[in-house]
């Protein structure tokens, strides 16, 4: 049972935009930076966003991140079929002295 | 190029131990932390702990305390994760991941994953 809650799934047509939310508390999101990871089944997860809104080299600006209070959001614009994957938020939880991932959101491109 | 290559799939009986390796290449091994993350079938990502390849120090999440041991061999740039007293719930894909430079909790390069099946 994760301490970070995400909606189970979102879907949209190619070219459209989706947003994925990640809800936590003051012991995690509220006082720590958030990262986002893309995970295609059978492959290694990929870092998309770190420090709430920074993109690693090679990640297109179609992916964006933001944080407000104890929630974080990942946005994907110009949706492509290759974006079909599971997306996880992650951050440090100070109370648990551990890193925690969100429950995951499956993105489907219609 | 920077990569982490993990050992192959394992099948273990309940109560046994498994040791998964993660060999680093393309960067200075002892300057980046290594995390271990697992994903059970149909479940999400689950962080297990972190090791500092330079000092050998480790930090494990409470869920695995007493059952997990993370070690390293600097001569071969390899990190190991050993999980003991295996039960069926430990059936999962286990990943190692490198901590991004300057960050303790950002994972920027991942291994390909090692499938561990626990079954009698």
PDB file of C-alpha atoms in Angstrom:
ATOM      1  CA  UNK A   1       0.000   0.000   0.000  1.00  0.00           C
ATOM      2  CA  UNK A   2       1.784   3.107  -1.243  1.00  0.00           C
ATOM      3  CA  UNK A   3       1.644   6.435   0.586  1.00  0.00           C
ATOM      4  CA  UNK A   4       1.475   8.204  -2.779  1.00  0.00           C
ATOM      5  CA  UNK A   5      -1.837   7.905  -4.599  1.00  0.00           C
ATOM      6  CA  UNK A   6      -2.263   8.121  -8.363  1.00  0.00           C
ATOM      7  CA  UNK A   7      -5.339   7.641 -10.514  1.00  0.00           C
ATOM      8  CA  UNK A   8      -5.238   4.113 -11.982  1.00  0.00           C
ATOM      9  CA  UNK A   9      -5.588   5.122 -15.616  1.00  0.00           C
ATOM     10  CA  UNK A  10      -5.984   7.971 -18.069  1.00  0.00           C
ATOM     11  CA  UNK A  11      -6.571   7.929 -21.799  1.00  0.00           C
ATOM     12  CA  UNK A  12      -6.673  10.323 -24.712  1.00  0.00           C
ATOM     13  CA  UNK A  13      -6.393  10.414 -28.470  1.00  0.00           C
ATOM     14  CA  UNK A  14      -3.085  10.944 -30.294  1.00  0.00           C
ATOM     15  CA  UNK A  15      -2.017  14.575 -30.193  1.00  0.00           C
ATOM     16  CA  UNK A  16      -4.059  15.342 -27.101  1.00  0.00           C
ATOM     17  CA  UNK A  17      -2.874  16.132 -23.588  1.00  0.00           C
ATOM     18  CA  UNK A  18      -3.104  14.108 -20.387  1.00  0.00           C
ATOM     19  CA  UNK A  19      -2.286  14.978 -16.808  1.00  0.00           C
ATOM     20  CA  UNK A  20      -1.397  12.513 -14.094  1.00  0.00           C
ATOM     21  CA  UNK A  21      -1.742  13.463 -10.453  1.00  0.00           C
ATOM     22  CA  UNK A  22       0.172  12.183  -7.457  1.00  0.00           C
ATOM     23  CA  UNK A  23      -1.182  12.861  -3.999  1.00  0.00           C
ATOM     24  CA  UNK A  24       0.821  12.541  -0.815  1.00  0.00           C
ATOM     25  CA  UNK A  25       1.418  14.286   2.483  1.00  0.00           C
ATOM     26  CA  UNK A  26       3.792  16.637   4.265  1.00  0.00           C
ATOM     27  CA  UNK A  27       6.131  13.765   5.106  1.00  0.00           C
ATOM     28  CA  UNK A  28       6.769  13.087   1.426  1.00  0.00           C
ATOM     29  CA  UNK A  29       5.684  15.380  -1.423  1.00  0.00           C
ATOM     30  CA  UNK A  30       5.080  18.360   0.832  1.00  0.00           C
ATOM     31  CA  UNK A  31       8.718  18.624   1.865  1.00  0.00           C
ATOM     32  CA  UNK A  32      10.676  16.762  -0.797  1.00  0.00           C
ATOM     33  CA  UNK A  33      11.335  16.902  -4.521  1.00  0.00           C
ATOM     34  CA  UNK A  34       9.305  14.688  -6.826  1.00  0.00           C
ATOM     35  CA  UNK A  35      10.494  12.565  -9.737  1.00  0.00           C
ATOM     36  CA  UNK A  36       8.474  10.857 -12.451  1.00  0.00           C
ATOM     37  CA  UNK A  37       9.287   7.585 -14.194  1.00  0.00           C
ATOM     38  CA  UNK A  38       7.902   5.969 -17.352  1.00  0.00           C
ATOM     39  CA  UNK A  39       7.710   2.182 -17.350  1.00  0.00           C
ATOM     40  CA  UNK A  40       6.879   0.088 -20.365  1.00  0.00           C
ATOM     41  CA  UNK A  41       6.201  -3.539 -19.421  1.00  0.00           C
ATOM     42  CA  UNK A  42       9.253  -5.714 -19.912  1.00  0.00           C
ATOM     43  CA  UNK A  43      11.654  -2.795 -20.045  1.00  0.00           C
ATOM     44  CA  UNK A  44      13.610  -0.740 -17.542  1.00  0.00           C
ATOM     45  CA  UNK A  45      11.889   2.300 -16.068  1.00  0.00           C
ATOM     46  CA  UNK A  46      12.997   5.662 -17.447  1.00  0.00           C
ATOM     47  CA  UNK A  47      13.486   8.917 -15.555  1.00  0.00           C
ATOM     48  CA  UNK A  48      11.258  11.621 -17.063  1.00  0.00           C
ATOM     49  CA  UNK A  49      11.225  14.406 -14.474  1.00  0.00           C
ATOM     50  CA  UNK A  50      13.244  15.181 -11.345  1.00  0.00           C
ATOM     51  CA  UNK A  51      13.270  18.063  -8.868  1.00  0.00           C
ATOM     52  CA  UNK A  52       9.536  18.479  -9.541  1.00  0.00           C
ATOM     53  CA  UNK A  53       9.943  19.964 -13.018  1.00  0.00           C
ATOM     54  CA  UNK A  54      13.386  19.307 -14.513  1.00  0.00           C
ATOM     55  CA  UNK A  55      13.848  17.090 -17.539  1.00  0.00           C
ATOM     56  CA  UNK A  56      16.961  14.937 -18.010  1.00  0.00           C
ATOM     57  CA  UNK A  57      18.839  15.306 -21.252  1.00  0.00           C
ATOM     58  CA  UNK A  58      16.962  13.616 -24.077  1.00  0.00           C
ATOM     59  CA  UNK A  59      13.478  13.881 -22.591  1.00  0.00           C
ATOM     60  CA  UNK A  60      11.260  15.961 -24.906  1.00  0.00           C
ATOM     61  CA  UNK A  61       9.520  19.055 -23.609  1.00  0.00           C
ATOM     62  CA  UNK A  62       6.175  17.319 -24.213  1.00  0.00           C
ATOM     63  CA  UNK A  63       6.721  16.025 -20.691  1.00  0.00           C
ATOM     64  CA  UNK A  64       6.378  18.512 -17.841  1.00  0.00           C
ATOM     65  CA  UNK A  65       6.114  18.345 -14.078  1.00  0.00           C
ATOM     66  CA  UNK A  66       4.786  20.572 -11.331  1.00  0.00           C
ATOM     67  CA  UNK A  67       4.160  20.469  -7.609  1.00  0.00           C
ATOM     68  CA  UNK A  68       1.798  22.290  -5.314  1.00  0.00           C
ATOM     69  CA  UNK A  69       1.602  21.546  -1.616  1.00  0.00           C
ATOM     70  CA  UNK A  70       1.287  17.802  -1.135  1.00  0.00           C
ATOM     71  CA  UNK A  71       0.425  16.986  -4.752  1.00  0.00           C
ATOM     72  CA  UNK A  72       2.424  16.711  -7.946  1.00  0.00           C
ATOM     73  CA  UNK A  73       1.381  16.532 -11.573  1.00  0.00           C
ATOM     74  CA  UNK A  74       2.907  15.108 -14.724  1.00  0.00           C
ATOM     75  CA  UNK A  75       1.688  16.503 -18.028  1.00  0.00           C
ATOM     76  CA  UNK A  76       2.120  14.905 -21.425  1.00  0.00           C
ATOM     77  CA  UNK A  77       1.222  16.937 -24.495  1.00  0.00           C
ATOM     78  CA  UNK A  78       1.106  15.842 -28.131  1.00  0.00           C
ATOM     79  CA  UNK A  79       0.317  12.292 -27.019  1.00  0.00           C
ATOM     80  CA  UNK A  80       1.935   9.571 -29.107  1.00  0.00           C
ATOM     81  CA  UNK A  81       1.338   5.822 -29.286  1.00  0.00           C
ATOM     82  CA  UNK A  82       4.818   5.344 -27.874  1.00  0.00           C
ATOM     83  CA  UNK A  83       3.695   7.101 -24.697  1.00  0.00           C
ATOM     84  CA  UNK A  84       1.514   4.143 -23.749  1.00  0.00           C
ATOM     85  CA  UNK A  85       3.094   3.025 -20.488  1.00  0.00           C
ATOM     86  CA  UNK A  86       2.779   3.076 -16.723  1.00  0.00           C
ATOM     87  CA  UNK A  87       3.876   6.277 -15.024  1.00  0.00           C
ATOM     88  CA  UNK A  88       5.065   6.516 -11.437  1.00  0.00           C
ATOM     89  CA  UNK A  89       5.768   9.444  -9.205  1.00  0.00           C
ATOM     90  CA  UNK A  90       8.405   9.039  -6.523  1.00  0.00           C
ATOM     91  CA  UNK A  91       9.897  10.956  -3.651  1.00  0.00           C
ATOM     92  CA  UNK A  92      11.549  10.595  -0.293  1.00  0.00           C
ATOM     93  CA  UNK A  93       9.312   9.984   2.697  1.00  0.00           C
ATOM     94  CA  UNK A  94      10.899  11.578   5.728  1.00  0.00           C
ATOM     95  CA  UNK A  95       8.792   9.668   8.264  1.00  0.00           C
ATOM     96  CA  UNK A  96       9.580   6.310   6.690  1.00  0.00           C
ATOM     97  CA  UNK A  97      13.233   7.211   5.984  1.00  0.00           C
ATOM     98  CA  UNK A  98      12.714   5.622   2.609  1.00  0.00           C
ATOM     99  CA  UNK A  99      11.964   6.350  -0.998  1.00  0.00           C
ATOM    100  CA  UNK A 100       8.366   5.781  -2.049  1.00  0.00           C
ATOM    101  CA  UNK A 101       6.736   5.342  -5.427  1.00  0.00           C
ATOM    102  CA  UNK A 102       3.175   6.187  -6.312  1.00  0.00           C
ATOM    103  CA  UNK A 103       0.604   3.536  -7.129  1.00  0.00           C
ATOM    104  CA  UNK A 104       1.149   4.065 -10.840  1.00  0.00           C
ATOM    105  CA  UNK A 105      -1.027   5.363 -13.681  1.00  0.00           C
ATOM    106  CA  UNK A 106      -1.566   3.544 -16.942  1.00  0.00           C
ATOM    107  CA  UNK A 107      -1.710   5.837 -19.950  1.00  0.00           C
ATOM    108  CA  UNK A 108      -3.660   4.573 -22.952  1.00  0.00           C
ATOM    109  CA  UNK A 109      -3.572   6.248 -26.337  1.00  0.00           C
ATOM    110  CA  UNK A 110      -6.947   5.747 -27.987  1.00  0.00           C
TER     111      UNK A 110
ATOM    112  CA  UNK B   1      27.932   4.215 -22.758  1.00  0.00           C
ATOM    113  CA  UNK B   2      26.632   4.159 -19.210  1.00  0.00           C
ATOM    114  CA  UNK B   3      24.894   0.904 -18.421  1.00  0.00           C
ATOM    115  CA  UNK B   4      23.945  -1.476 -15.671  1.00  0.00           C
ATOM    116  CA  UNK B   5      23.801  -5.140 -16.633  1.00  0.00           C
ATOM    117  CA  UNK B   6      22.059  -7.529 -14.278  1.00  0.00           C
ATOM    118  CA  UNK B   7      22.367 -11.255 -13.837  1.00  0.00           C
ATOM    119  CA  UNK B   8      19.907 -13.701 -15.323  1.00  0.00           C
ATOM    120  CA  UNK B   9      16.590 -15.049 -14.142  1.00  0.00           C
ATOM    121  CA  UNK B  10      16.435 -17.204 -11.020  1.00  0.00           C
ATOM    122  CA  UNK B  11      14.013 -19.815  -9.735  1.00  0.00           C
ATOM    123  CA  UNK B  12      14.173 -20.499  -6.026  1.00  0.00           C
ATOM    124  CA  UNK B  13      12.261 -22.577  -3.517  1.00  0.00           C
ATOM    125  CA  UNK B  14      10.565 -20.971  -0.533  1.00  0.00           C
ATOM    126  CA  UNK B  15      13.002 -20.390   2.307  1.00  0.00           C
ATOM    127  CA  UNK B  16      16.026 -20.133   0.028  1.00  0.00           C
ATOM    128  CA  UNK B  17      18.116 -17.053  -0.756  1.00  0.00           C
ATOM    129  CA  UNK B  18      18.803 -15.306  -4.042  1.00  0.00           C
ATOM    130  CA  UNK B  19      21.702 -13.044  -4.980  1.00  0.00           C
ATOM    131  CA  UNK B  20      21.269 -10.694  -7.932  1.00  0.00           C
ATOM    132  CA  UNK B  21      24.219  -8.873  -9.449  1.00  0.00           C
ATOM    133  CA  UNK B  22      24.377  -5.504 -11.182  1.00  0.00           C
ATOM    134  CA  UNK B  23      27.541  -4.717 -13.150  1.00  0.00           C
ATOM    135  CA  UNK B  24      28.219  -1.069 -13.917  1.00  0.00           C
ATOM    136  CA  UNK B  25      30.157   0.262 -16.880  1.00  0.00           C
ATOM    137  CA  UNK B  26      30.744   3.540 -18.680  1.00  0.00           C
ATOM    138  CA  UNK B  27      31.207   5.663 -15.558  1.00  0.00           C
ATOM    139  CA  UNK B  28      33.230   5.861 -12.354  1.00  0.00           C
ATOM    140  CA  UNK B  29      31.665   3.112 -10.280  1.00  0.00           C
ATOM    141  CA  UNK B  30      32.271   4.394  -6.766  1.00  0.00           C
ATOM    142  CA  UNK B  31      30.913   7.905  -7.310  1.00  0.00           C
ATOM    143  CA  UNK B  32      27.249   7.015  -7.781  1.00  0.00           C
ATOM    144  CA  UNK B  33      24.819   5.370  -5.385  1.00  0.00           C
ATOM    145  CA  UNK B  34      22.948   2.241  -6.467  1.00  0.00           C
ATOM    146  CA  UNK B  35      19.281   1.640  -5.640  1.00  0.00           C
ATOM    147  CA  UNK B  36      17.319  -1.594  -5.758  1.00  0.00           C
ATOM    148  CA  UNK B  37      13.664  -1.581  -6.797  1.00  0.00           C
ATOM    149  CA  UNK B  38      11.320  -4.474  -7.413  1.00  0.00           C
ATOM    150  CA  UNK B  39       8.006  -4.996  -9.174  1.00  0.00           C
ATOM    151  CA  UNK B  40       5.815  -7.966  -8.304  1.00  0.00           C
ATOM    152  CA  UNK B  41       3.387  -9.251 -10.942  1.00  0.00           C
ATOM    153  CA  UNK B  42       0.521  -6.821 -11.386  1.00  0.00           C
ATOM    154  CA  UNK B  43       1.958  -4.463  -8.780  1.00  0.00           C
ATOM    155  CA  UNK B  44       3.786  -1.151  -8.814  1.00  0.00           C
ATOM    156  CA  UNK B  45       7.399  -0.237  -8.188  1.00  0.00           C
ATOM    157  CA  UNK B  46       8.680  -0.930  -4.678  1.00  0.00           C
ATOM    158  CA  UNK B  47      11.930   0.637  -3.396  1.00  0.00           C
ATOM    159  CA  UNK B  48      14.101  -1.752  -1.414  1.00  0.00           C
ATOM    160  CA  UNK B  49      17.146   0.246  -0.451  1.00  0.00           C
ATOM    161  CA  UNK B  50      20.347   1.968  -1.485  1.00  0.00           C
ATOM    162  CA  UNK B  51      24.057   1.324  -1.286  1.00  0.00           C
ATOM    163  CA  UNK B  52      27.094   3.561  -1.557  1.00  0.00           C
ATOM    164  CA  UNK B  53      29.643   1.696  -3.688  1.00  0.00           C
ATOM    165  CA  UNK B  54      32.464   3.839  -2.331  1.00  0.00           C
ATOM    166  CA  UNK B  55      31.974   3.153   1.381  1.00  0.00           C
ATOM    167  CA  UNK B  56      29.762   0.080   1.247  1.00  0.00           C
ATOM    168  CA  UNK B  57      27.220   1.768   3.504  1.00  0.00           C
ATOM    169  CA  UNK B  58      23.604   0.785   2.995  1.00  0.00           C
ATOM    170  CA  UNK B  59      20.092   1.847   3.881  1.00  0.00           C
ATOM    171  CA  UNK B  60      17.179  -0.549   3.606  1.00  0.00           C
ATOM    172  CA  UNK B  61      13.480   0.133   3.794  1.00  0.00           C
ATOM    173  CA  UNK B  62      11.883  -1.351   6.888  1.00  0.00           C
ATOM    174  CA  UNK B  63       9.873  -3.849   4.857  1.00  0.00           C
ATOM    175  CA  UNK B  64      13.037  -5.740   3.936  1.00  0.00           C
ATOM    176  CA  UNK B  65      15.129  -5.143   7.040  1.00  0.00           C
ATOM    177  CA  UNK B  66      16.710  -8.362   8.237  1.00  0.00           C
ATOM    178  CA  UNK B  67      16.197 -10.141   4.914  1.00  0.00           C
ATOM    179  CA  UNK B  68      18.102  -8.012   2.411  1.00  0.00           C
ATOM    180  CA  UNK B  69      21.838  -7.406   2.108  1.00  0.00           C
ATOM    181  CA  UNK B  70      23.414  -5.096  -0.453  1.00  0.00           C
ATOM    182  CA  UNK B  71      27.121  -5.430  -1.095  1.00  0.00           C
ATOM    183  CA  UNK B  72      29.621  -4.370  -3.713  1.00  0.00           C
ATOM    184  CA  UNK B  73      32.851  -5.512  -5.344  1.00  0.00           C
ATOM    185  CA  UNK B  74      34.809  -2.480  -6.451  1.00  0.00           C
ATOM    186  CA  UNK B  75      37.301  -4.612  -8.374  1.00  0.00           C
ATOM    187  CA  UNK B  76      34.568  -5.644 -10.812  1.00  0.00           C
ATOM    188  CA  UNK B  77      32.286  -2.591 -10.485  1.00  0.00           C
ATOM    189  CA  UNK B  78      29.480  -4.867  -9.381  1.00  0.00           C
ATOM    190  CA  UNK B  79      26.775  -4.419  -6.786  1.00  0.00           C
ATOM    191  CA  UNK B  80      24.880  -7.342  -5.299  1.00  0.00           C
ATOM    192  CA  UNK B  81      21.455  -7.655  -3.679  1.00  0.00           C
ATOM    193  CA  UNK B  82      20.794 -10.761  -1.638  1.00  0.00           C
ATOM    194  CA  UNK B  83      17.311 -11.550  -0.351  1.00  0.00           C
ATOM    195  CA  UNK B  84      16.880 -14.397   2.122  1.00  0.00           C
ATOM    196  CA  UNK B  85      13.992 -16.431   3.517  1.00  0.00           C
ATOM    197  CA  UNK B  86      12.228 -16.179   0.189  1.00  0.00           C
ATOM    198  CA  UNK B  87       8.470 -16.566  -0.002  1.00  0.00           C
ATOM    199  CA  UNK B  88       6.075 -16.616  -2.914  1.00  0.00           C
ATOM    200  CA  UNK B  89       5.369 -12.898  -2.454  1.00  0.00           C
ATOM    201  CA  UNK B  90       9.011 -12.194  -3.365  1.00  0.00           C
ATOM    202  CA  UNK B  91       8.353 -13.320  -6.934  1.00  0.00           C
ATOM    203  CA  UNK B  92       9.133 -10.149  -8.863  1.00  0.00           C
ATOM    204  CA  UNK B  93      11.381  -8.378 -11.315  1.00  0.00           C
ATOM    205  CA  UNK B  94      14.288  -6.812  -9.444  1.00  0.00           C
ATOM    206  CA  UNK B  95      15.985  -3.703 -10.846  1.00  0.00           C
ATOM    207  CA  UNK B  96      19.153  -1.909  -9.903  1.00  0.00           C
ATOM    208  CA  UNK B  97      19.294   1.792 -10.682  1.00  0.00           C
ATOM    209  CA  UNK B  98      22.005   4.417 -10.478  1.00  0.00           C
ATOM    210  CA  UNK B  99      21.498   7.501  -8.376  1.00  0.00           C
ATOM    211  CA  UNK B 100      21.847  10.653 -10.456  1.00  0.00           C
ATOM    212  CA  UNK B 101      25.014  12.638  -9.821  1.00  0.00           C
ATOM    213  CA  UNK B 102      24.524  15.006  -6.913  1.00  0.00           C
ATOM    214  CA  UNK B 103      21.238  13.397  -5.933  1.00  0.00           C
ATOM    215  CA  UNK B 104      20.558  10.737  -3.365  1.00  0.00           C
ATOM    216  CA  UNK B 105      17.031   9.837  -4.453  1.00  0.00           C
ATOM    217  CA  UNK B 106      16.883  10.317  -8.243  1.00  0.00           C
ATOM    218  CA  UNK B 107      17.422   7.194 -10.354  1.00  0.00           C
ATOM    219  CA  UNK B 108      18.725   8.050 -13.824  1.00  0.00           C
ATOM    220  CA  UNK B 109      20.045   4.778 -15.268  1.00  0.00           C
ATOM    221  CA  UNK B 110      18.372   1.417 -14.753  1.00  0.00           C
ATOM    222  CA  UNK B 111      19.413  -2.172 -15.245  1.00  0.00           C
ATOM    223  CA  UNK B 112      17.364  -4.432 -17.500  1.00  0.00           C
ATOM    224  CA  UNK B 113      15.787  -6.261 -14.567  1.00  0.00           C
ATOM    225  CA  UNK B 114      16.163  -9.761 -13.150  1.00  0.00           C
ATOM    226  CA  UNK B 115      13.149 -12.026 -12.777  1.00  0.00           C
ATOM    227  CA  UNK B 116      13.105 -13.989  -9.539  1.00  0.00           C
ATOM    228  CA  UNK B 117      10.488 -16.704  -9.218  1.00  0.00           C
ATOM    229  CA  UNK B 118       9.843 -18.317  -5.855  1.00  0.00           C
ATOM    230  CA  UNK B 119       8.050 -21.601  -6.202  1.00  0.00           C
ATOM    231  CA  UNK B 120       8.114 -25.080  -4.784  1.00  0.00           C
TER     232      UNK B 120
END
